[in-house]
Short mmCIF file of N, CA, C and O in Angstrom, two decimals:
data_model
loop_
_atom_site.label_atom_id
_atom_site.label_comp_id
_atom_site.label_asym_id
_atom_site.label_seq_id
_atom_site.Cartn_x
_atom_site.Cartn_y
_atom_site.Cartn_z
N MET A 230 31.39 -0.68 39.44
CA MET A 230 31.15 -1.36 40.53
C MET A 230 30.68 -2.70 40.24
O MET A 230 29.78 -2.92 39.47
N THR A 231 31.07 -3.73 40.83
CA THR A 231 30.73 -5.22 40.43
C THR A 231 29.84 -5.61 41.44
O THR A 231 29.93 -5.41 42.71
N THR A 232 28.82 -6.51 41.05
CA THR A 232 27.84 -7.08 42.04
C THR A 232 28.31 -8.59 42.14
O THR A 232 28.47 -9.15 41.14
N SER A 233 28.26 -9.01 43.31
CA SER A 233 28.57 -10.35 43.56
C SER A 233 27.41 -11.29 43.28
O SER A 233 26.25 -10.94 43.14
N ARG A 234 27.69 -12.46 43.01
CA ARG A 234 26.81 -13.47 42.51
C ARG A 234 25.75 -13.54 43.72
O ARG A 234 24.56 -13.60 43.25
N ARG A 235 26.07 -13.48 44.87
CA ARG A 235 25.09 -13.59 45.99
C ARG A 235 24.19 -12.52 46.02
O ARG A 235 22.94 -12.60 46.22
N ARG A 236 24.80 -11.13 45.91
CA ARG A 236 23.77 -9.96 45.78
C ARG A 236 22.87 -10.07 44.58
O ARG A 236 21.69 -9.85 44.73
N PHE A 237 23.43 -10.50 43.56
CA PHE A 237 22.61 -10.62 42.33
C PHE A 237 21.42 -11.63 42.59
O PHE A 237 20.27 -11.38 42.20
N LEU A 238 21.63 -12.84 43.09
CA LEU A 238 20.61 -13.54 43.31
C LEU A 238 19.65 -13.24 44.45
O LEU A 238 18.64 -13.41 44.31
N LYS A 239 20.12 -12.58 45.48
CA LYS A 239 19.07 -11.89 46.38
C LYS A 239 18.25 -10.91 45.74
O LYS A 239 16.92 -10.99 45.97
N LEU A 240 18.87 -10.07 44.92
CA LEU A 240 17.93 -9.08 44.18
C LEU A 240 16.94 -9.66 43.31
O LEU A 240 15.85 -9.26 43.15
N SER A 241 17.32 -10.67 42.51
CA SER A 241 16.51 -11.47 41.64
C SER A 241 15.36 -12.14 42.32
O SER A 241 14.26 -11.87 41.74
N ALA A 242 15.74 -12.80 43.46
CA ALA A 242 14.72 -13.43 44.13
C ALA A 242 13.70 -12.46 44.74
O ALA A 242 12.48 -12.71 44.65
N GLY A 243 14.13 -11.25 45.23
CA GLY A 243 13.14 -10.23 45.64
C GLY A 243 12.34 -9.71 44.66
O GLY A 243 11.27 -9.53 44.90
N GLY A 244 12.92 -9.50 43.50
CA GLY A 244 12.16 -8.96 42.26
C GLY A 244 11.03 -10.05 41.93
O GLY A 244 9.91 -9.60 41.70
N VAL A 245 11.25 -11.29 41.86
CA VAL A 245 10.38 -12.26 41.62
C VAL A 245 9.14 -12.36 42.64
O VAL A 245 8.00 -12.39 42.19
N VAL A 246 9.65 -12.34 43.82
CA VAL A 246 8.53 -12.29 44.85
C VAL A 246 7.76 -10.92 45.01
O VAL A 246 6.41 -10.94 44.87
N GLY A 247 8.37 -9.83 44.56
CA GLY A 247 7.72 -8.56 44.42
C GLY A 247 6.71 -8.56 43.31
O GLY A 247 5.60 -8.18 43.49
N LEU A 248 7.04 -9.24 42.08
CA LEU A 248 6.18 -9.41 41.08
C LEU A 248 4.96 -10.17 41.34
O LEU A 248 3.94 -9.72 40.93
N SER A 249 5.26 -11.15 41.96
CA SER A 249 4.30 -12.16 42.17
C SER A 249 3.10 -11.67 43.29
O SER A 249 2.07 -11.55 43.02
N MET A 250 3.68 -10.98 44.24
CA MET A 250 2.80 -10.28 45.22
C MET A 250 2.03 -9.04 44.51
O MET A 250 0.96 -8.84 45.02
N GLY A 251 2.80 -8.35 43.74
CA GLY A 251 2.00 -7.20 43.07
C GLY A 251 0.81 -7.76 42.30
O GLY A 251 -0.12 -7.15 42.29
N GLY A 252 0.89 -8.91 41.59
CA GLY A 252 -0.24 -9.39 40.74
C GLY A 252 -1.34 -9.90 41.76
O GLY A 252 -2.56 -9.42 41.61
N ILE A 253 -0.96 -10.50 42.86
CA ILE A 253 -2.02 -10.69 43.86
C ILE A 253 -2.63 -9.45 44.31
O ILE A 253 -3.77 -9.42 44.62
N SER A 254 -1.89 -8.58 44.74
CA SER A 254 -2.40 -7.17 45.28
C SER A 254 -3.39 -6.42 44.32
O SER A 254 -4.25 -6.01 44.69
N LEU A 255 -2.80 -6.40 42.85
CA LEU A 255 -3.81 -5.91 42.04
C LEU A 255 -5.10 -6.49 41.98
O LEU A 255 -6.01 -5.92 41.91
N LYS A 256 -5.10 -7.80 42.08
CA LYS A 256 -6.30 -8.63 41.87
C LYS A 256 -7.25 -8.49 43.16
O LYS A 256 -8.36 -8.30 43.06
N ALA A 257 -6.59 -8.31 44.28
CA ALA A 257 -7.30 -8.17 45.57
C ALA A 257 -8.04 -6.69 45.56
O ALA A 257 -9.03 -6.53 46.18
N PHE A 258 -7.38 -5.79 44.90
CA PHE A 258 -8.16 -4.43 44.83
C PHE A 258 -9.50 -4.56 44.12
O PHE A 258 -10.33 -3.74 44.45
N ALA A 259 -9.63 -5.21 43.08
CA ALA A 259 -10.78 -5.34 42.30
C ALA A 259 -11.84 -6.30 42.88
O ALA A 259 -11.84 -7.43 42.31
N ASN A 260 -12.36 -5.92 44.00
CA ASN A 260 -13.25 -6.95 44.62
C ASN A 260 -14.59 -6.17 44.80
O ASN A 260 -15.46 -6.89 45.42
N GLU A 261 -14.93 -4.97 44.40
CA GLU A 261 -16.22 -4.31 44.76
C GLU A 261 -16.83 -4.12 43.38
O GLU A 261 -16.30 -3.69 42.31
N GLN A 262 -18.05 -4.58 43.46
CA GLN A 262 -18.76 -4.54 42.16
C GLN A 262 -19.06 -2.92 41.77
O GLN A 262 -19.51 -2.29 42.76
N LEU A 263 -19.10 -2.68 40.66
CA LEU A 263 -19.29 -1.31 40.13
C LEU A 263 -20.87 -0.95 40.27
O LEU A 263 -21.61 -1.60 39.87
N ASP A 264 -21.07 0.12 41.00
CA ASP A 264 -22.52 0.72 41.09
C ASP A 264 -22.67 1.61 39.84
O ASP A 264 -21.96 2.53 39.57
N PRO A 265 -23.84 1.34 39.23
CA PRO A 265 -24.27 2.15 37.98
C PRO A 265 -24.37 3.48 38.53
O PRO A 265 -24.20 4.58 37.59
N GLU A 266 -24.42 3.93 39.68
CA GLU A 266 -24.78 5.29 40.07
C GLU A 266 -23.32 6.01 40.40
O GLU A 266 -23.37 7.23 40.67
N ASN A 267 -22.25 5.13 40.22
CA ASN A 267 -20.92 5.70 40.45
C ASN A 267 -20.85 6.77 39.37
O ASN A 267 -21.17 6.76 38.22
N PRO A 268 -20.34 8.11 39.75
CA PRO A 268 -20.05 9.25 38.68
C PRO A 268 -19.56 8.80 37.49
O PRO A 268 -19.78 9.16 36.35
N GLN A 269 -18.35 8.05 37.43
CA GLN A 269 -17.74 7.64 36.27
C GLN A 269 -18.42 6.66 35.43
O GLN A 269 -18.68 6.63 34.29
N ALA A 270 -19.16 5.65 36.09
CA ALA A 270 -20.00 4.61 35.56
C ALA A 270 -21.10 5.51 34.81
O ALA A 270 -21.55 5.04 33.65
N LYS A 271 -21.86 6.55 35.53
CA LYS A 271 -22.82 7.22 34.91
C LYS A 271 -22.40 7.89 33.62
O LYS A 271 -23.10 8.02 32.52
N ALA A 272 -21.18 8.49 33.73
CA ALA A 272 -20.63 9.35 32.57
C ALA A 272 -20.61 8.37 31.46
O ALA A 272 -20.53 8.90 30.35
N LEU A 273 -20.12 7.11 31.66
CA LEU A 273 -20.06 6.08 30.62
C LEU A 273 -21.21 5.34 30.27
O LEU A 273 -21.23 4.33 29.40
N GLN A 274 -22.30 5.68 30.86
CA GLN A 274 -23.56 4.98 30.68
C GLN A 274 -23.51 3.43 31.12
O GLN A 274 -24.19 2.63 30.41
N TYR A 275 -22.73 3.06 32.10
CA TYR A 275 -22.48 1.74 32.40
C TYR A 275 -24.08 1.02 33.04
O TYR A 275 -24.78 1.87 33.64
N VAL A 276 -24.28 -0.08 32.54
CA VAL A 276 -25.48 -0.89 32.94
C VAL A 276 -24.93 -2.34 33.17
O VAL A 276 -24.14 -2.81 32.57
N HIS A 277 -25.64 -2.89 34.20
CA HIS A 277 -25.36 -4.26 34.53
C HIS A 277 -25.61 -5.34 33.30
O HIS A 277 -25.16 -6.38 33.32
N LYS A 278 -26.70 -4.98 32.49
CA LYS A 278 -27.32 -5.75 31.58
C LYS A 278 -27.24 -5.00 30.29
O LYS A 278 -28.11 -3.92 30.07
N SER A 279 -26.46 -5.53 29.19
CA SER A 279 -26.42 -4.70 28.10
C SER A 279 -27.85 -4.85 27.23
O SER A 279 -28.36 -5.89 26.96
N ALA A 280 -28.18 -3.86 26.60
CA ALA A 280 -29.42 -3.71 25.76
C ALA A 280 -28.80 -3.52 24.28
O ALA A 280 -29.54 -3.57 23.30
N LYS A 281 -27.34 -3.57 24.05
CA LYS A 281 -26.91 -3.51 22.65
C LYS A 281 -26.52 -5.02 22.28
O LYS A 281 -25.95 -5.71 22.84
N GLU A 282 -27.05 -5.21 20.96
CA GLU A 282 -27.03 -6.58 20.39
C GLU A 282 -25.56 -6.93 20.13
O GLU A 282 -24.81 -6.03 19.35
N GLY A 283 -24.95 -7.84 20.61
CA GLY A 283 -23.79 -8.51 20.47
C GLY A 283 -22.60 -7.53 21.22
O GLY A 283 -21.47 -7.87 20.79
N GLN A 284 -23.06 -6.71 22.12
CA GLN A 284 -22.04 -5.91 22.91
C GLN A 284 -22.16 -6.13 24.28
O GLN A 284 -23.45 -5.70 24.81
N ASN A 285 -21.16 -6.60 24.88
CA ASN A 285 -21.32 -6.75 26.51
C ASN A 285 -19.88 -6.69 26.83
O ASN A 285 -18.89 -6.92 26.07
N CYS A 286 -19.66 -6.56 28.21
CA CYS A 286 -18.39 -6.48 28.84
C CYS A 286 -17.48 -7.79 28.54
O CYS A 286 -16.41 -7.62 28.40
N ALA A 287 -18.16 -8.88 28.60
CA ALA A 287 -17.45 -10.24 28.30
C ALA A 287 -16.69 -10.27 26.95
O ALA A 287 -15.82 -10.95 26.72
N ASN A 288 -17.34 -9.50 25.94
CA ASN A 288 -16.64 -9.61 24.57
C ASN A 288 -15.87 -8.09 24.26
O ASN A 288 -15.63 -7.72 23.13
N CYS A 289 -15.60 -7.51 25.32
CA CYS A 289 -14.96 -5.98 25.23
C CYS A 289 -13.49 -6.19 25.49
O CYS A 289 -12.98 -6.98 26.07
N ALA A 290 -12.65 -5.69 24.51
CA ALA A 290 -11.18 -5.54 24.76
C ALA A 290 -10.66 -5.12 25.96
O ALA A 290 -9.65 -5.44 26.38
N LEU A 291 -11.46 -4.33 26.71
CA LEU A 291 -10.97 -3.69 28.09
C LEU A 291 -11.13 -4.63 29.24
O LEU A 291 -10.62 -4.25 30.43
N ILE A 292 -11.99 -5.71 29.17
CA ILE A 292 -12.23 -6.66 30.30
C ILE A 292 -11.01 -7.47 30.50
O ILE A 292 -10.05 -7.72 29.70
N GLN A 293 -10.93 -7.80 31.98
CA GLN A 293 -9.72 -8.58 32.31
C GLN A 293 -10.29 -9.67 33.17
O GLN A 293 -11.39 -9.80 33.25
N GLY A 294 -9.41 -10.49 33.74
CA GLY A 294 -9.93 -11.73 34.37
C GLY A 294 -10.23 -12.92 33.47
O GLY A 294 -9.98 -12.78 32.23
N ALA A 295 -10.70 -13.97 33.98
CA ALA A 295 -11.01 -15.20 33.21
C ALA A 295 -12.24 -15.09 32.60
O ALA A 295 -13.30 -14.67 33.18
N ASP A 296 -12.25 -15.83 31.50
CA ASP A 296 -13.43 -15.98 30.66
C ASP A 296 -14.48 -16.66 31.45
O ASP A 296 -14.11 -17.76 32.32
N GLY A 297 -15.75 -16.38 31.43
CA GLY A 297 -16.76 -17.13 32.02
C GLY A 297 -17.10 -16.71 33.41
O GLY A 297 -18.12 -17.12 34.11
N GLU A 298 -16.38 -15.82 34.16
CA GLU A 298 -16.66 -15.34 35.37
C GLU A 298 -17.89 -14.09 35.17
O GLU A 298 -17.81 -13.43 34.27
N ALA A 299 -18.82 -14.10 36.06
CA ALA A 299 -19.96 -13.32 36.07
C ALA A 299 -19.48 -11.74 36.26
O ALA A 299 -20.02 -10.80 35.81
N TRP A 300 -18.49 -11.60 37.23
CA TRP A 300 -18.05 -10.38 37.58
C TRP A 300 -16.45 -10.19 37.36
O TRP A 300 -15.70 -11.27 37.90
N ARG A 301 -16.05 -9.37 36.58
CA ARG A 301 -14.55 -9.17 36.26
C ARG A 301 -13.90 -7.82 36.34
O ARG A 301 -14.78 -6.98 36.24
N PRO A 302 -12.60 -7.69 36.56
CA PRO A 302 -12.04 -6.29 36.55
C PRO A 302 -12.15 -5.85 35.12
O PRO A 302 -12.15 -6.30 34.18
N CYS A 303 -12.00 -4.47 35.04
CA CYS A 303 -12.10 -3.64 33.81
C CYS A 303 -11.10 -2.65 33.86
O CYS A 303 -10.92 -2.01 34.97
N ALA A 304 -10.45 -2.35 32.80
CA ALA A 304 -9.33 -1.44 32.76
C ALA A 304 -9.92 -0.02 32.96
O ALA A 304 -9.28 0.94 33.33
N ILE A 305 -11.20 0.32 32.49
CA ILE A 305 -11.88 1.40 32.74
C ILE A 305 -12.15 1.92 34.01
O ILE A 305 -12.14 3.24 34.44
N PHE A 306 -12.60 1.03 34.80
CA PHE A 306 -12.94 1.16 36.24
C PHE A 306 -12.14 0.42 37.12
O PHE A 306 -12.27 -0.49 37.64
N PRO A 307 -10.79 1.13 37.52
CA PRO A 307 -9.88 0.36 38.40
C PRO A 307 -10.39 0.21 39.76
O PRO A 307 -11.13 0.99 40.36
N GLY A 308 -10.23 -1.07 40.28
CA GLY A 308 -10.62 -1.44 41.51
C GLY A 308 -12.19 -1.92 41.62
O GLY A 308 -12.43 -2.12 42.77
N LYS A 309 -12.68 -1.90 40.53
CA LYS A 309 -14.24 -2.31 40.56
C LYS A 309 -14.38 -3.58 39.58
O LYS A 309 -13.61 -3.79 38.61
N LEU A 310 -15.38 -4.29 39.85
CA LEU A 310 -15.78 -5.40 38.90
C LEU A 310 -16.90 -4.99 38.12
O LEU A 310 -18.01 -4.39 38.76
N VAL A 311 -16.99 -5.34 37.02
CA VAL A 311 -18.13 -5.02 36.02
C VAL A 311 -18.89 -6.47 35.84
O VAL A 311 -18.22 -7.60 35.72
N ALA A 312 -20.21 -6.36 35.42
CA ALA A 312 -20.91 -7.67 35.05
C ALA A 312 -20.49 -8.08 33.73
O ALA A 312 -20.28 -7.22 32.85
N SER A 313 -20.25 -9.28 33.47
CA SER A 313 -19.88 -9.75 32.17
C SER A 313 -20.93 -9.38 31.22
O SER A 313 -20.66 -9.41 29.98
N GLU A 314 -22.25 -9.44 31.73
CA GLU A 314 -23.35 -9.01 30.68
C GLU A 314 -23.59 -7.52 30.55
O GLU A 314 -24.57 -7.04 30.09
N GLY A 315 -22.80 -6.74 31.34
CA GLY A 315 -22.92 -5.34 31.25
C GLY A 315 -22.33 -4.68 30.02
O GLY A 315 -22.07 -5.32 29.16
N TRP A 316 -22.56 -3.32 30.05
CA TRP A 316 -21.99 -2.55 28.69
C TRP A 316 -21.88 -1.08 29.28
O TRP A 316 -22.52 -0.60 30.33
N CYS A 317 -20.86 -0.44 28.60
CA CYS A 317 -20.61 0.90 28.89
C CYS A 317 -20.19 1.54 27.56
O CYS A 317 -19.88 0.82 26.45
N ALA A 318 -20.16 2.95 27.45
CA ALA A 318 -19.95 3.68 26.14
C ALA A 318 -18.51 3.45 25.65
O ALA A 318 -18.11 3.78 24.62
N ALA A 319 -17.48 2.83 26.63
CA ALA A 319 -16.20 2.62 26.31
C ALA A 319 -15.98 1.35 25.53
O ALA A 319 -14.85 0.95 25.20
N TRP A 320 -17.23 0.45 25.34
CA TRP A 320 -17.01 -0.84 24.91
C TRP A 320 -16.13 -0.73 23.44
O TRP A 320 -16.32 0.11 22.67
N ALA A 321 -15.35 -1.61 23.41
CA ALA A 321 -14.45 -1.89 22.16
C ALA A 321 -14.45 -3.41 21.82
O ALA A 321 -13.95 -4.16 22.70
N LYS A 322 -14.72 -3.69 20.57
CA LYS A 322 -14.66 -5.06 20.23
C LYS A 322 -13.29 -5.80 20.62
O LYS A 322 -12.45 -5.27 20.08
N LYS A 323 -13.32 -7.02 21.14
CA LYS A 323 -11.94 -7.76 21.26
C LYS A 323 -11.62 -8.13 19.87
O LYS A 323 -12.36 -8.51 18.99
N PRO A 324 -10.11 -7.98 19.66
CA PRO A 324 -9.59 -8.40 18.45
C PRO A 324 -9.96 -9.88 18.13
O PRO A 324 -9.87 -10.56 19.26
N GLY A 325 -9.95 -10.22 16.96
CA GLY A 325 -10.03 -11.72 16.66
C GLY A 325 -11.39 -12.15 16.37
O GLY A 325 -12.43 -12.56 16.37
#
């Protein structure tokens, strides 16, 4: 089956729009700050203010979002924002 050029361009444009909107949608889901009383947070000993020397969410390999933001998405807690100054037992040093 051959695909016409017009059909190819329509599908490509739709894919680009879908990918763009997908990124926006994922970011929109991470808008609620993580409550330390959340069962997953408790299991991982999450706190908003790290007591570990040199270890916080801002320098963890699992943090997402832009550097310098006070609250950022984390791969461990989907749909939640963690404090950049926070810490949990899943902390892993950023490479580099």
